[in-house]
Short mmCIF file of C-alpha atoms and ligand atoms in Angstrom, two decimals:
data_model
loop_
_atom_site.label_atom_id
_atom_site.label_comp_id
_atom_site.label_asym_id
_atom_site.label_seq_id
_atom_site.Cartn_x
_atom_site.Cartn_y
_atom_site.Cartn_z
CA MET A 239 3.00 22.84 -9.35
CA LYS A 240 5.03 23.75 -12.36
CA THR A 241 5.55 27.32 -11.11
CA ALA A 242 6.44 26.26 -7.60
CA ILE A 243 9.02 23.69 -8.64
CA ILE A 244 10.63 26.07 -11.14
CA GLN A 245 10.71 28.69 -8.45
CA LYS A 246 12.53 26.30 -6.19
CA PHE A 247 14.92 25.29 -8.89
CA SER A 248 16.01 28.88 -9.40
CA GLU A 249 16.41 29.36 -5.60
CA VAL A 250 18.56 26.22 -5.34
CA TYR A 251 20.58 26.49 -8.48
CA GLU A 252 20.38 30.25 -9.16
CA THR A 253 18.98 30.08 -12.64
CA ASP A 254 15.89 28.64 -14.36
CA ASN A 255 17.18 28.90 -17.85
CA ASP A 256 16.20 25.86 -20.04
CA VAL A 257 14.45 24.16 -17.18
CA ARG A 258 11.88 21.44 -18.02
CA VAL A 259 9.41 19.90 -15.80
CA PHE A 260 8.24 16.17 -15.88
CA PHE A 261 5.86 14.06 -13.90
CA ALA A 262 5.35 10.35 -13.27
CA PRO A 263 2.52 8.87 -11.34
CA GLY A 264 2.20 6.50 -8.27
CA ARG A 265 -0.13 3.65 -8.47
CA VAL A 266 -2.78 1.64 -6.51
CA ASN A 267 -3.40 -1.99 -7.13
CA LEU A 268 -7.04 -3.03 -7.11
CA ILE A 269 -6.19 -6.74 -6.85
CA GLY A 270 -3.49 -9.25 -7.78
CA GLU A 271 -1.04 -8.85 -4.92
CA HIS A 272 2.30 -10.75 -4.71
CA THR A 273 1.49 -12.36 -8.01
CA ASP A 274 3.84 -10.39 -10.30
CA TYR A 275 6.91 -12.31 -9.36
CA ASN A 276 5.01 -15.56 -9.49
CA GLY A 277 4.04 -15.30 -13.14
CA GLY A 278 0.48 -14.22 -12.35
CA HIS A 279 -1.92 -11.31 -13.17
CA VAL A 280 -2.15 -7.88 -11.53
CA PHE A 281 -4.64 -5.11 -11.82
CA PRO A 282 -3.27 -1.77 -10.79
CA CYS A 283 -4.03 1.76 -11.99
CA ALA A 284 -1.81 4.89 -12.17
CA LEU A 285 -2.85 7.65 -9.82
CA ALA A 286 -3.19 11.45 -10.50
CA ILE A 287 -0.71 11.98 -7.72
CA GLY A 288 2.95 11.19 -8.22
CA THR A 289 6.39 12.81 -8.58
CA TYR A 290 7.54 15.93 -10.25
CA ALA A 291 11.02 16.85 -11.47
CA ALA A 292 12.40 20.23 -12.74
CA VAL A 293 15.62 19.40 -14.48
CA ARG A 294 18.34 21.01 -16.61
CA LYS A 295 21.42 19.62 -18.26
CA ARG A 296 24.91 20.65 -17.07
CA SER A 297 28.03 20.90 -19.23
CA ASP A 298 30.17 18.68 -16.85
CA ARG A 299 29.69 15.24 -15.31
CA VAL A 300 28.21 16.49 -11.93
CA VAL A 301 24.64 15.29 -10.96
CA GLN A 302 22.72 17.24 -8.32
CA PHE A 303 19.58 16.46 -6.61
CA PHE A 304 17.32 18.46 -4.31
CA SER A 305 14.04 17.21 -2.85
CA MET A 306 11.29 19.52 -1.72
CA ASN A 307 10.14 16.71 0.50
CA PHE A 308 13.46 16.45 2.42
CA GLU A 309 14.63 20.18 2.20
CA LYS A 310 16.88 19.81 5.20
CA ALA A 311 19.13 17.30 3.39
CA GLY A 312 20.04 20.24 0.96
CA VAL A 313 21.59 19.70 -2.39
CA ILE A 314 23.00 16.02 -2.84
CA LYS A 315 25.90 16.31 -5.26
CA THR A 316 27.31 13.23 -7.02
CA SER A 317 28.64 12.47 -10.45
CA LEU A 318 28.29 10.22 -13.38
CA ASP A 319 31.48 8.57 -12.21
CA GLU A 320 29.96 7.46 -8.96
CA LEU A 321 27.36 4.91 -10.11
CA THR A 322 27.28 2.78 -6.99
CA PRO A 323 24.52 2.88 -4.39
CA ALA A 324 25.27 5.11 -1.36
CA ALA A 325 25.48 2.91 1.75
CA ASP A 326 23.07 5.07 3.75
CA GLY A 327 20.30 4.08 1.51
CA ARG A 328 19.47 7.73 0.66
CA TRP A 329 16.64 8.46 -1.76
CA THR A 330 18.94 9.49 -4.67
CA ASN A 331 19.85 5.78 -4.94
CA TYR A 332 16.70 5.51 -6.93
CA PRO A 333 17.44 8.03 -9.78
CA MET A 334 21.15 7.04 -9.65
CA GLY A 335 20.13 3.39 -10.14
CA VAL A 336 18.19 4.38 -13.31
CA ILE A 337 21.23 6.31 -14.71
CA TRP A 338 23.25 3.18 -13.97
CA ALA A 339 20.70 0.82 -15.68
CA PHE A 340 20.56 3.21 -18.73
CA LYS A 341 24.29 2.83 -18.98
CA GLU A 342 24.01 -0.91 -18.61
CA ARG A 343 21.80 -0.92 -21.75
CA GLY A 344 24.36 1.14 -23.58
CA MET A 345 22.65 4.40 -23.09
CA GLU A 346 25.29 6.56 -21.39
CA LEU A 347 24.82 10.24 -20.42
CA ASP A 348 27.35 12.62 -21.98
CA CYS A 349 26.83 15.23 -19.29
CA GLY A 350 25.16 15.55 -15.82
CA PHE A 351 22.15 17.54 -14.68
CA ASP A 352 20.62 19.46 -11.92
CA MET A 353 17.31 18.35 -10.59
CA VAL A 354 14.52 19.34 -8.10
CA ILE A 355 12.04 16.79 -7.06
CA TYR A 356 8.67 17.10 -5.40
CA GLY A 357 6.36 14.21 -4.65
CA ASN A 358 2.79 14.16 -3.35
CA ILE A 359 2.56 10.44 -2.71
CA PRO A 360 2.85 9.88 1.02
CA ASN A 361 6.18 8.03 1.23
CA GLY A 362 6.29 4.43 2.61
CA SER A 363 2.46 4.26 2.00
CA GLY A 364 2.55 1.41 -0.54
CA LEU A 365 1.51 3.70 -3.40
CA SER A 366 4.85 3.34 -5.12
CA SER A 367 6.66 6.54 -4.52
CA SER A 368 9.89 4.76 -5.41
CA ALA A 369 8.55 3.30 -8.64
CA SER A 370 7.29 6.65 -9.60
CA LEU A 371 10.64 8.26 -9.00
CA GLU A 372 12.40 5.61 -11.18
CA VAL A 373 9.96 5.91 -14.09
CA LEU A 374 10.12 9.80 -13.73
CA THR A 375 13.96 9.54 -13.93
CA GLY A 376 13.87 7.26 -17.01
CA PHE A 377 11.32 9.61 -18.67
CA VAL A 378 13.61 12.53 -17.94
CA LEU A 379 16.66 10.74 -19.41
CA LYS A 380 14.74 9.75 -22.47
CA ASN A 381 13.53 13.21 -23.10
CA LEU A 382 16.56 15.25 -22.14
CA TYR A 383 19.22 13.05 -23.86
CA GLY A 384 17.03 11.87 -26.75
CA PHE A 385 17.22 8.09 -25.99
CA ASP A 386 14.97 5.90 -28.06
CA VAL A 387 13.20 3.96 -25.34
CA SER A 388 9.55 2.97 -25.02
CA ASN A 389 7.52 3.41 -21.87
CA LYS A 390 7.40 -0.38 -21.46
CA ASP A 391 11.19 -0.35 -21.46
CA LEU A 392 11.17 2.43 -18.89
CA ALA A 393 9.19 0.09 -16.63
CA LEU A 394 11.69 -2.71 -17.17
CA ILE A 395 14.69 -0.43 -16.58
CA GLY A 396 13.06 0.85 -13.45
CA GLN A 397 12.59 -2.58 -12.15
CA TYR A 398 16.08 -3.66 -13.09
CA SER A 399 17.63 -0.87 -11.21
CA GLU A 400 15.44 -1.56 -8.22
CA ASN A 401 16.54 -5.16 -8.17
CA ASN A 402 20.14 -4.68 -8.96
CA PHE A 403 21.14 -1.34 -7.65
CA ASN A 404 18.78 -0.95 -4.72
CA GLY A 405 18.56 -4.51 -3.64
CA CYS A 406 14.79 -5.01 -3.55
CA ASN A 407 13.75 -8.05 -5.68
CA CYS A 408 10.33 -6.40 -6.59
CA GLY A 409 8.24 -7.58 -9.54
CA ILE A 410 7.28 -5.46 -12.52
CA MET A 411 3.83 -4.17 -11.36
CA ASP A 412 4.67 -0.83 -9.94
CA GLN A 413 6.96 0.48 -12.63
CA PHE A 414 4.57 -0.89 -15.34
CA ALA A 415 1.54 0.81 -13.74
CA SER A 416 3.39 4.14 -13.51
CA ALA A 417 4.96 3.99 -16.93
CA MET A 418 1.79 2.70 -18.78
CA GLY A 419 -0.97 4.38 -16.88
CA LYS A 420 -4.12 5.58 -18.58
CA ALA A 421 -6.68 7.92 -17.01
CA ASP A 422 -9.87 6.16 -15.94
CA ASN A 423 -8.49 2.67 -16.72
CA ALA A 424 -6.74 -0.08 -14.76
CA ILE A 425 -4.17 -2.28 -16.37
CA PHE A 426 -4.85 -5.98 -16.60
CA LEU A 427 -1.22 -7.27 -16.88
CA ASP A 428 -0.04 -10.86 -17.37
CA THR A 429 3.39 -10.56 -15.77
CA ALA A 430 4.56 -13.89 -17.36
CA THR A 431 4.32 -12.35 -20.76
CA LEU A 432 3.89 -8.61 -20.27
CA ASP A 433 0.72 -8.83 -22.41
CA PHE A 434 -1.76 -6.37 -21.00
CA GLU A 435 -5.09 -4.63 -21.65
CA TYR A 436 -6.61 -1.51 -20.27
CA ALA A 437 -9.95 -1.99 -18.49
CA PRO A 438 -12.07 1.02 -18.09
CA ILE A 439 -13.01 1.70 -14.42
CA LYS A 440 -16.60 2.96 -14.70
CA LEU A 441 -17.54 2.81 -11.11
CA ASP A 442 -20.96 4.21 -11.57
CA GLY A 443 -22.01 5.63 -8.25
CA ALA A 444 -18.80 4.47 -6.39
CA LYS A 445 -15.30 5.79 -5.59
CA ILE A 446 -11.88 4.39 -5.13
CA VAL A 447 -10.81 5.33 -1.50
CA VAL A 448 -7.25 4.84 -0.24
CA THR A 449 -6.67 4.72 3.55
CA ASN A 450 -3.21 5.20 4.88
CA SER A 451 -2.55 3.28 8.18
CA LEU A 452 0.53 5.51 8.57
CA VAL A 453 2.53 2.36 9.34
CA LYS A 454 5.53 2.87 7.06
CA HIS A 455 6.79 -0.07 5.20
CA SER A 456 10.15 -0.49 3.61
CA LEU A 457 10.36 -3.12 0.92
CA VAL A 458 14.19 -3.54 1.24
CA THR A 459 14.15 -4.14 4.95
CA SER A 460 10.69 -5.91 5.15
CA ALA A 461 10.25 -9.60 4.63
CA TYR A 462 9.46 -8.94 1.00
CA ASN A 463 12.42 -10.77 -0.33
CA ASP A 464 11.64 -13.74 2.07
CA ARG A 465 8.24 -13.91 0.51
CA ARG A 466 9.74 -14.22 -2.99
CA ASN A 467 12.01 -17.14 -1.70
CA GLU A 468 9.20 -18.90 0.08
CA SER A 469 7.04 -18.81 -3.13
CA ALA A 470 10.01 -20.07 -5.17
CA LEU A 471 10.35 -23.00 -2.80
CA ALA A 472 6.63 -23.75 -3.16
CA LEU A 473 7.02 -23.76 -6.90
CA LYS A 474 10.13 -25.96 -6.81
CA MET A 475 8.37 -28.57 -4.73
CA LEU A 476 5.20 -28.49 -6.90
CA GLN A 477 7.34 -29.04 -10.06
CA THR A 478 8.27 -32.46 -8.66
CA VAL A 479 4.73 -33.66 -9.11
CA ILE A 480 3.13 -31.29 -11.85
CA LYS A 481 4.41 -29.55 -14.84
CA CYS A 482 4.39 -25.71 -14.52
CA ASP A 483 6.76 -22.93 -15.01
CA THR A 484 5.27 -20.53 -12.44
CA LEU A 485 2.59 -20.58 -9.84
CA GLY A 486 0.55 -18.39 -12.16
CA ASP A 487 0.21 -21.50 -14.38
CA LEU A 488 -1.99 -23.37 -11.93
CA THR A 489 -5.62 -23.48 -11.27
CA GLU A 490 -6.92 -23.74 -7.74
CA GLU A 491 -7.96 -27.35 -8.45
CA GLU A 492 -4.43 -28.27 -9.63
CA PHE A 493 -2.87 -26.61 -6.66
CA ASP A 494 -5.20 -28.36 -4.10
CA ALA A 495 -4.51 -31.76 -5.87
CA ASN A 496 -0.79 -31.36 -5.62
CA ALA A 497 -0.30 -29.25 -2.51
CA ASP A 498 0.98 -32.17 -0.38
CA ALA A 499 4.18 -32.03 -2.49
CA ILE A 500 4.96 -28.75 -0.53
CA THR A 501 6.25 -30.26 2.55
CA ASP A 502 7.17 -26.95 4.10
CA GLU A 503 3.97 -25.57 5.81
CA VAL A 504 4.91 -21.98 5.36
CA ALA A 505 5.81 -22.35 1.65
CA ARG A 506 2.52 -24.21 1.24
CA LYS A 507 0.65 -21.17 2.50
CA ARG A 508 2.61 -18.75 0.25
CA GLY A 509 2.05 -21.06 -2.76
CA LYS A 510 -1.76 -21.23 -2.02
CA HIS A 511 -1.93 -17.42 -1.92
CA ALA A 512 -0.03 -16.90 -5.14
CA VAL A 513 -2.26 -19.47 -7.02
CA TYR A 514 -5.64 -18.43 -5.59
CA GLU A 515 -4.83 -14.68 -5.82
CA ASN A 516 -3.94 -15.00 -9.59
CA GLN A 517 -7.31 -16.74 -10.31
CA ARG A 518 -9.08 -14.23 -8.12
CA THR A 519 -7.55 -11.37 -10.25
CA ILE A 520 -8.72 -13.07 -13.44
CA LYS A 521 -12.25 -13.47 -12.02
CA ALA A 522 -12.21 -9.94 -10.68
CA VAL A 523 -11.47 -8.40 -14.14
CA LYS A 524 -14.22 -10.62 -15.69
CA ALA A 525 -16.66 -9.47 -12.98
CA LEU A 526 -15.84 -5.85 -13.77
CA LYS A 527 -16.46 -6.51 -17.47
CA ASP A 528 -19.92 -8.12 -16.55
CA ASN A 529 -20.66 -5.03 -14.43
CA ASP A 530 -20.76 -7.18 -11.34
CA LEU A 531 -19.21 -4.86 -8.87
CA GLU A 532 -20.54 -6.84 -5.91
CA LEU A 533 -18.45 -9.91 -6.97
CA PHE A 534 -15.44 -7.64 -7.69
CA GLY A 535 -15.73 -6.35 -4.05
CA LYS A 536 -16.13 -9.93 -2.60
CA LEU A 537 -12.93 -10.95 -4.34
CA MET A 538 -11.10 -7.89 -2.90
CA ASN A 539 -12.15 -8.95 0.48
CA GLU A 540 -11.02 -12.58 -0.07
CA SER A 541 -7.67 -11.20 -1.40
CA HIS A 542 -7.21 -9.32 1.90
CA ILE A 543 -7.95 -12.47 3.99
CA SER A 544 -5.47 -14.42 1.95
CA LEU A 545 -2.79 -11.77 2.35
CA ARG A 546 -3.61 -11.68 6.16
CA ASP A 547 -3.65 -15.38 6.73
CA ASP A 548 -1.68 -17.19 4.04
CA TYR A 549 0.84 -14.70 2.68
CA GLU A 550 1.18 -12.85 6.06
CA THR A 551 2.03 -9.45 4.49
CA SER A 552 -0.75 -7.58 6.18
CA CYS A 553 -0.34 -5.88 9.68
CA PRO A 554 -2.76 -5.47 12.58
CA GLU A 555 -3.41 -1.81 11.58
CA CYS A 556 -4.30 -2.62 8.01
CA ASP A 557 -6.47 -5.58 9.29
CA ILE A 558 -8.41 -3.15 11.40
CA LEU A 559 -8.92 -0.81 8.42
CA ALA A 560 -10.07 -3.50 6.02
CA GLU A 561 -12.19 -5.39 8.60
CA THR A 562 -13.88 -2.08 9.82
CA ALA A 563 -14.57 -1.24 6.12
CA TRP A 564 -16.30 -4.45 5.45
CA SER A 565 -18.89 -3.71 8.23
CA ILE A 566 -19.74 -0.26 6.83
CA PRO A 567 -22.93 -0.13 4.55
CA GLY A 568 -22.01 0.93 1.04
CA VAL A 569 -18.58 -0.51 1.08
CA ILE A 570 -18.23 -2.86 -1.99
CA GLY A 571 -14.82 -4.26 -1.09
CA SER A 572 -11.69 -3.43 0.83
CA ARG A 573 -8.10 -4.79 1.14
CA ILE A 574 -4.51 -4.01 1.81
CA THR A 575 -2.76 -2.74 -1.25
CA GLY A 576 0.90 -2.97 -2.39
CA GLY A 577 3.90 -4.79 -0.86
CA GLY A 578 2.32 -4.90 2.57
CA PHE A 579 3.66 -4.78 6.19
CA GLY A 580 1.99 -1.47 6.48
CA GLY A 581 0.89 1.20 4.02
CA CYS A 582 -2.63 1.62 2.67
CA THR A 583 -5.88 -0.22 2.12
CA VAL A 584 -7.91 0.38 -1.10
CA SER A 585 -11.66 0.30 -0.82
CA ILE A 586 -14.50 0.73 -3.28
CA VAL A 587 -17.17 2.77 -1.64
CA LYS A 588 -20.58 3.96 -2.91
CA ASP A 589 -20.68 7.69 -3.43
CA GLU A 590 -23.39 8.27 -0.75
CA ALA A 591 -21.37 6.20 1.87
CA VAL A 592 -17.94 7.90 1.52
CA GLU A 593 -18.70 10.48 4.34
CA ASN A 594 -19.88 7.76 6.66
CA PHE A 595 -16.91 5.64 5.72
CA LYS A 596 -14.43 8.42 6.60
CA GLU A 597 -16.12 8.95 9.88
CA ILE A 598 -16.35 5.32 11.09
CA ILE A 599 -12.89 4.43 9.90
CA THR A 600 -11.33 7.49 11.51
CA LYS A 601 -13.20 6.91 14.87
CA THR A 602 -12.48 3.17 14.97
CA TYR A 603 -8.81 3.52 14.00
CA GLU A 604 -8.33 6.33 16.55
CA GLU A 605 -9.93 4.07 19.28
CA LYS A 606 -7.91 1.01 18.38
CA VAL A 607 -4.61 2.48 17.26
CA GLY A 608 -4.40 5.87 18.78
CA LYS A 609 -3.94 7.83 15.61
CA LYS A 610 -6.01 9.22 12.77
CA PRO A 611 -5.57 7.46 9.34
CA GLU A 612 -5.32 9.60 6.20
CA ILE A 613 -8.13 8.95 3.76
CA TYR A 614 -7.96 10.07 0.10
CA VAL A 615 -10.58 9.62 -2.66
CA VAL A 616 -8.28 8.98 -5.65
CA GLU A 617 -8.43 9.59 -9.32
CA ILE A 618 -6.95 7.35 -11.95
CA GLY A 619 -4.41 9.26 -13.97
CA ASN A 620 -2.08 8.95 -16.99
CA GLY A 621 1.50 7.76 -17.32
CA PRO A 622 4.53 10.08 -17.42
CA CYS A 623 4.45 13.38 -19.15
CA GLU A 624 6.34 16.68 -19.70
CA ILE A 625 4.43 19.58 -18.23
CA LYS A 626 4.66 22.23 -20.88
C1 GLA B 126 5.58 -4.25 -4.21
C2 GLA B 126 6.39 -4.63 -5.39
C3 GLA B 126 5.59 -5.12 -6.55
C4 GLA B 126 4.54 -6.26 -6.10
C5 GLA B 126 3.84 -5.71 -4.79
C6 GLA B 126 2.99 -6.86 -4.24
O1 GLA B 126 4.81 -3.06 -4.52
O2 GLA B 126 7.18 -3.53 -5.82
O3 GLA B 126 6.46 -5.61 -7.56
O4 GLA B 126 5.31 -7.37 -5.88
O5 GLA B 126 4.71 -5.36 -3.82
O6 GLA B 126 1.95 -7.11 -5.09
#
């Protein structure tokens, strides 16, 4: 990839002197969905796929972007003096948001840069192409301009820019998974405290398979922000009868005993998901430690059902993918992953069942939806790096 992106850089900007190449990964979440803004736990891992940047400092205040994924858009030229989001929601709002967020933290760039981007995460698939672009931008700024900022901070800066520059009230999971990724490990993160531990994913005899429904989701335009508000309402009503700071503080029993205080029926369902999903995530990580992959898979399936029925962030296409997967021998668990309303499912599939899984999923999806899903067997990768 390094040679191809440098080649493109020299075509677009007519030089490749001093160009450096960086990478930041996408992520897949194994379990713990819509818990990260509810003070709960998540269990994502970084992927070996992600976003690359070839970049070189300039001597003036101009900032130029070119994406190999949207070549027709050509070079997008802007400046360090234009740190406001473009109204057309163009992709450069993500890196510009990160430059803005660095400035907010007192880390101001003294000159602009030229950049070429290439991403191999299918966009809108729920595998965090935007978080990977944010973490990548932060990592580039840290290395190119010498800012003293940790990878954990890069995650927080990415989230801050997405919340305040791009208008999506996302939690910390995606940026954290991208910035803190570790090959062959998932990250068990307590989003209330940002305490985390790496959990080795030793799926003896099984693979992580991601299936793309090809239904594109957009977090900003979807009902994501509504879900946040509905969960907040559930919490507020519960707080009138039980002491808690977040939904992540509660056990299932505490929720059930106090659920009547949530007089809004929709908010009650959202609250139930947030509490139960957090507890499922804790149980799933324990199951993995105990080598009980079967229980891990069962919890993944329950997570999907809860997202489908209580949180209502699945979609008919992803239901078809997960429900078909459950019926295939050798599938340990399957669920929708990420923000929802489209995107991908994640499944744990025994090695010997992968080919059959691909065949049955493709056939059933084609019959019911009229298109072929994309299916990837994924590897768990590291966090951001410079490619020397
Ligand atoms: C999106 C957000 C995350 C998280 C997930 C749902 O990916 O960016 O912060 O809320 O949805 O688990």
